[in-house]
Amino acid sequence: MNDRLRPARAAWIVLPAVVLGVVLYARGGDGSAIVALLAGTTAAFLAGLSCLATSRTMPGRHRAGWLLLALAGISWGAGNTFWLWQEFFSAQTTLFPSPADYGFLIFPVAAAVGLGLLSGRSMLGSSVAPVLDGIVVAGALFLVLWSVSMRDIWAAGGESPLAYAVSLAYPIGDLVSATMALLLMTRARGRRSVVALLVAAMLGMGLADTLFAVGSADGTYVSGSWFDYGWVAGFVFLALAARRAAGRAVVVDTGTGVHRWQLLLPYLPFVVAVGVEGAGAYAGRLLDPAELFAVLLILGSLLARQLLVLLSHTSLTERLRFEASHDTLTGLANRKYFARLVDRRVASADAPVGLLHINLDHFAWVNDRLGDDVGDQLLRQAGERMAVSGQAARLSGDVFAVLVSGDLITTAEQLADAMRAPFSVGPHTVGITVSIGAAETTTSGPELRKMADLALQAAKDNGKDTISPYAPTMRTRLDREMTLRTELEAAVAQGLLQVAYQPIVKLPTAEMSGVEALARWRHPALGDVSPAEFIAVAERTGLIHELGACILEQACAEMAGLSRTGGFYVSVNVSTLQLLDPAFPARVARVLLDTGFDPARLVLEVTESVLADEAQVTTALQRLRSLGPRIAIDDFGSGYASLRYLHRFPADIVKIDRSYLEDSGAGSFIRSLIELFHSLGLTVVAEGVEEDAQSRMLSEAGSDLAQGYLFGRPMPARELAVVESRLAA
Ligand code: C2E
Ligand code: CA
Ligand code: CA
């Protein structure tokens, strides 16, 4: 505890005081006077030293503040020491004013300035407000003090002008310290215990001073009165405040809010003053000039303060209005406010109004890789660049909008170019592209916004980094999507999807080896919806998990019942979303259990694009395989399959995409591909075989199995048996 007053040092003050007390008592002094005087002196010095120790741990104005409080305590202690000497050792009659009085009078001045330095800024944020508060508090306290003691002191006059001034200085000093204490309370935030102790100290001092003044005025005061302990208590509180504050610079923290009662505090003395003056008026006494002056001063200050509150309210309202209509991160207009701007612009314009909706491509990736802070800064900088093109807004996360004044597409292209320049965010250089939906219309604001939205959707679907001008077909596409979403959900829930089975045959015998299960949806109004379309919808809505499970269950159930011959295998398509679902393997196990289907006869087809997410997918595939099914890589060669990953992939079968067969010169290429697959231990299925020639070529190239219209189209389960025997023939 290096930064607090150490007990050893405190003992240097307490011990002599005790010794002195004993000596004085032995000399026949008045016991209660001795104790009160010595206690006051000791407490004052201790408080002074405590404040001194604390000031040394503080920076800047806090150091000065505590230093002044130390001065206040020590000077008061010195004054009281002199008083003590005068009372017990001096033969002279008590002189007035004496050095003791100067010691006492330094206290309120030093304490007031010290407290001023420790307190923070007022709620109203201006330096005028605390002065006004001070005037209100001081004026009210003056009214009270005036009727309690000052009026009499004033009327009594003094033996000399100096004595007169000093006797008036006492109540004024009390006034000042009480005012400071109250003001401190109105602004105290943060370390409340320290503030509370300081206020208690000032109140103790003020109370004892006032009672002393009253007692002195009517000549009833003697040393050792009970209220002498007000001083003792005051200094004890001051010492404690200093100890608590040691090492922590913030006494009054402006970061947190103040309580409502604190804002009302300056009015409290005013209420008391009104009470006191009211009582005077009731007794038939008129206001004297001093009181009148104080009342006018208070009223003037209250008026000015009210004005200040009003002013700060208007600026606050303005700020709130701005915040309600703008995005806090980028400072651009927010969605709600921007919608109003668009509506207004369209309503007032006679030419078409242009609007761009802009999405930052791969923003989520940047956010994940480089952190939210970088993401935020990127959004801010992107917003700045957008604002160059026109009135800009941030609609949500990484979606912006710009209201265009010039040519729509030219502006969009300029904006896209501007965004292409790398952003430097802290230590990173980030390059991004944008997808832009562009629309213009004269119809209405909401219409324009919807068009831009649809266009943006199309731009993103078109593979990002593109500008899509709005086209009416986008709306039909959206309507179709909406219909499919609701209808598909109902169909899955009611079990209306069916499974068609397409034969997979051995080469060259064309004997049936397996079937691929393919989802079918015949809608009463929409007719047959192609799986390519509804599977994509199901993937966008997340319905794919439910749908996939239904197909798997139906396929296993139907084929389990059909396996008279010991059976061909069943290949079921699994979407990547299903594969990445941690609950998927358990679902598969459940279906196998429920249907009693032999796991060794099940093949799960995953598209080749999963090769890209190697790490995540490998574990999922391994878990699935451990349940018994084999894994097939579907559509190999249709996309960007990487041969590099293939050998590390836990797969059993590979299906060569039918696009290879469309190219008649691809024979030797297919042959080497098949050789490669065989070297990796994979069984090869060739897809999309429609002609005899293709079948022969594949057979010569070494393909194990084949699938295509040549051998059979996807068909209901009940037709399979017929086809099976036809193929076997
Ligand atoms: P896929 O997995 O590549 O399925 C083969 C698709 O090729 C089927 O189209 C099939 O009818 C078609 N096909 C078969 N032989 C020939 C042929 O000789 N020539 C031509 N031109 N086409 C042939 P379908 O049934 O329309 O399925 C389309 C896609 O929908 C499937 O492609 C698959 O990716 C997806 N799909 C179908 N059912 C499901 C399912 O239950 N779950 C998931 N996740 N996807 C499914
Ligand atoms: Ca397939
Ligand atoms: Ca396929």
JSON list of N, CA and C in Angstrom, two decimals, residues 627-650:
[
{"chain": "A", "resi": 627, "resn": "LEU", "atom": "N", "xyz": [-21.58, -47.14, -42.24]},
{"chain": "A", "resi": 627, "resn": "LEU", "atom": "CA", "xyz": [-22.91, -47.70, -42.03]},
{"chain": "A", "resi": 627, "resn": "LEU", "atom": "C", "xyz": [-23.22, -48.81, -43.04]},
{"chain": "A", "resi": 628, "resn": "GLY", "atom": "N", "xyz": [-22.37, -48.93, -44.07]},
{"chain": "A", "resi": 628, "resn": "GLY", "atom": "CA", "xyz": [-22.60, -49.98, -45.07]},
{"chain": "A", "resi": 628, "resn": "GLY", "atom": "C", "xyz": [-22.73, -49.52, -46.50]},
{"chain": "A", "resi": 629, "resn": "PRO", "atom": "N", "xyz": [-23.36, -48.38, -46.79]},
{"chain": "A", "resi": 629, "resn": "PRO", "atom": "CA", "xyz": [-23.54, -47.96, -48.18]},
{"chain": "A", "resi": 629, "resn": "PRO", "atom": "C", "xyz": [-22.22, -47.64, -48.86]},
{"chain": "A", "resi": 630, "resn": "ARG", "atom": "N", "xyz": [-22.24, -47.72, -50.22]},
{"chain": "A", "resi": 630, "resn": "ARG", "atom": "CA", "xyz": [-21.10, -47.26, -50.98]},
{"chain": "A", "resi": 630, "resn": "ARG", "atom": "C", "xyz": [-21.33, -45.82, -51.43]},
{"chain": "A", "resi": 631, "resn": "ILE", "atom": "N", "xyz": [-20.24, -45.19, -51.86]},
{"chain": "A", "resi": 631, "resn": "ILE", "atom": "CA", "xyz": [-20.35, -43.79, -52.27]},
{"chain": "A", "resi": 631, "resn": "ILE", "atom": "C", "xyz": [-20.03, -43.68, -53.76]},
{"chain": "A", "resi": 632, "resn": "ALA", "atom": "N", "xyz": [-20.89, -42.95, -54.50]},
{"chain": "A", "resi": 632, "resn": "ALA", "atom": "CA", "xyz": [-20.61, -42.70, -55.91]},
{"chain": "A", "resi": 632, "resn": "ALA", "atom": "C", "xyz": [-20.40, -41.21, -56.13]},
{"chain": "A", "resi": 633, "resn": "ILE", "atom": "N", "xyz": [-19.41, -40.90, -56.98]},
{"chain": "A", "resi": 633, "resn": "ILE", "atom": "CA", "xyz": [-19.22, -39.50, -57.36]},
{"chain": "A", "resi": 633, "resn": "ILE", "atom": "C", "xyz": [-19.96, -39.29, -58.67]},
{"chain": "A", "resi": 634, "resn": "ASP", "atom": "N", "xyz": [-20.96, -38.40, -58.62]},
{"chain": "A", "resi": 634, "resn": "ASP", "atom": "CA", "xyz": [-21.90, -38.22, -59.73]},
{"chain": "A", "resi": 634, "resn": "ASP", "atom": "C", "xyz": [-21.40, -37.14, -60.69]},
{"chain": "A", "resi": 635, "resn": "ASP", "atom": "N", "xyz": [-21.82, -37.22, -61.93]},
{"chain": "A", "resi": 635, "resn": "ASP", "atom": "CA", "xyz": [-21.58, -36.16, -62.92]},
{"chain": "A", "resi": 635, "resn": "ASP", "atom": "C", "xyz": [-20.10, -35.82, -63.06]},
{"chain": "A", "resi": 636, "resn": "PHE", "atom": "N", "xyz": [-19.24, -36.81, -62.98]},
{"chain": "A", "resi": 636, "resn": "PHE", "atom": "CA", "xyz": [-17.81, -36.49, -63.07]},
{"chain": "A", "resi": 636, "resn": "PHE", "atom": "C", "xyz": [-17.49, -35.87, -64.42]},
{"chain": "A", "resi": 637, "resn": "GLY", "atom": "N", "xyz": [-16.82, -34.68, -64.36]},
{"chain": "A", "resi": 637, "resn": "GLY", "atom": "CA", "xyz": [-16.44, -34.01, -65.60]},
{"chain": "A", "resi": 637, "resn": "GLY", "atom": "C", "xyz": [-17.42, -32.94, -66.04]},
{"chain": "A", "resi": 638, "resn": "SER", "atom": "N", "xyz": [-18.50, -32.76, -65.30]},
{"chain": "A", "resi": 638, "resn": "SER", "atom": "CA", "xyz": [-19.46, -31.74, -65.69]},
{"chain": "A", "resi": 638, "resn": "SER", "atom": "C", "xyz": [-19.05, -30.37, -65.19]},
{"chain": "A", "resi": 639, "resn": "GLY", "atom": "N", "xyz": [-18.28, -30.36, -64.16]},
{"chain": "A", "resi": 639, "resn": "GLY", "atom": "CA", "xyz": [-17.92, -29.07, -63.57]},
{"chain": "A", "resi": 639, "resn": "GLY", "atom": "C", "xyz": [-16.44, -28.92, -63.42]},
{"chain": "A", "resi": 640, "resn": "TYR", "atom": "N", "xyz": [-16.02, -28.62, -62.23]},
{"chain": "A", "resi": 640, "resn": "TYR", "atom": "CA", "xyz": [-14.60, -28.36, -62.06]},
{"chain": "A", "resi": 640, "resn": "TYR", "atom": "C", "xyz": [-13.96, -29.42, -61.15]},
{"chain": "A", "resi": 641, "resn": "ALA", "atom": "N", "xyz": [-14.35, -30.67, -61.37]},
{"chain": "A", "resi": 641, "resn": "ALA", "atom": "CA", "xyz": [-13.78, -31.72, -60.56]},
{"chain": "A", "resi": 641, "resn": "ALA", "atom": "C", "xyz": [-12.26, -31.70, -60.65]},
{"chain": "A", "resi": 642, "resn": "SER", "atom": "N", "xyz": [-11.65, -31.89, -59.56]},
{"chain": "A", "resi": 642, "resn": "SER", "atom": "CA", "xyz": [-10.20, -31.89, -59.58]},
{"chain": "A", "resi": 642, "resn": "SER", "atom": "C", "xyz": [-9.70, -33.31, -59.38]},
{"chain": "A", "resi": 643, "resn": "LEU", "atom": "N", "xyz": [-9.00, -33.79, -60.38]},
{"chain": "A", "resi": 643, "resn": "LEU", "atom": "CA", "xyz": [-8.44, -35.14, -60.30]},
{"chain": "A", "resi": 643, "resn": "LEU", "atom": "C", "xyz": [-7.50, -35.27, -59.13]},
{"chain": "A", "resi": 644, "resn": "ARG", "atom": "N", "xyz": [-6.94, -34.12, -58.78]},
{"chain": "A", "resi": 644, "resn": "ARG", "atom": "CA", "xyz": [-5.94, -34.08, -57.72]},
{"chain": "A", "resi": 644, "resn": "ARG", "atom": "C", "xyz": [-6.50, -34.68, -56.42]},
{"chain": "A", "resi": 645, "resn": "TYR", "atom": "N", "xyz": [-7.77, -34.37, -56.13]},
{"chain": "A", "resi": 645, "resn": "TYR", "atom": "CA", "xyz": [-8.35, -34.80, -54.85]},
{"chain": "A", "resi": 645, "resn": "TYR", "atom": "C", "xyz": [-8.89, -36.21, -54.90]},
{"chain": "A", "resi": 646, "resn": "LEU", "atom": "N", "xyz": [-9.12, -36.70, -56.14]},
{"chain": "A", "resi": 646, "resn": "LEU", "atom": "CA", "xyz": [-9.90, -37.92, -56.30]},
{"chain": "A", "resi": 646, "resn": "LEU", "atom": "C", "xyz": [-9.32, -39.10, -55.51]},
{"chain": "A", "resi": 647, "resn": "HIS", "atom": "N", "xyz": [-8.01, -39.24, -55.54]},
{"chain": "A", "resi": 647, "resn": "HIS", "atom": "CA", "xyz": [-7.42, -40.43, -54.92]},
{"chain": "A", "resi": 647, "resn": "HIS", "atom": "C", "xyz": [-7.55, -40.41, -53.40]},
{"chain": "A", "resi": 648, "resn": "ARG", "atom": "N", "xyz": [-7.79, -39.23, -52.84]},
{"chain": "A", "resi": 648, "resn": "ARG", "atom": "CA", "xyz": [-7.91, -39.18, -51.38]},
{"chain": "A", "resi": 648, "resn": "ARG", "atom": "C", "xyz": [-9.36, -39.31, -50.93]},
{"chain": "A", "resi": 649, "resn": "PHE", "atom": "N", "xyz": [-10.25, -39.45, -51.92]},
{"chain": "A", "resi": 649, "resn": "PHE", "atom": "CA", "xyz": [-11.66, -39.41, -51.59]},
{"chain": "A", "resi": 649, "resn": "PHE", "atom": "C", "xyz": [-12.21, -40.79, -51.27]},
{"chain": "A", "resi": 650, "resn": "PRO", "atom": "N", "xyz": [-12.95, -40.91, -50.19]},
{"chain": "A", "resi": 650, "resn": "PRO", "atom": "CA", "xyz": [-13.49, -42.22, -49.83]},
{"chain": "A", "resi": 650, "resn": "PRO", "atom": "C", "xyz": [-14.69, -42.59, -50.70]}
]
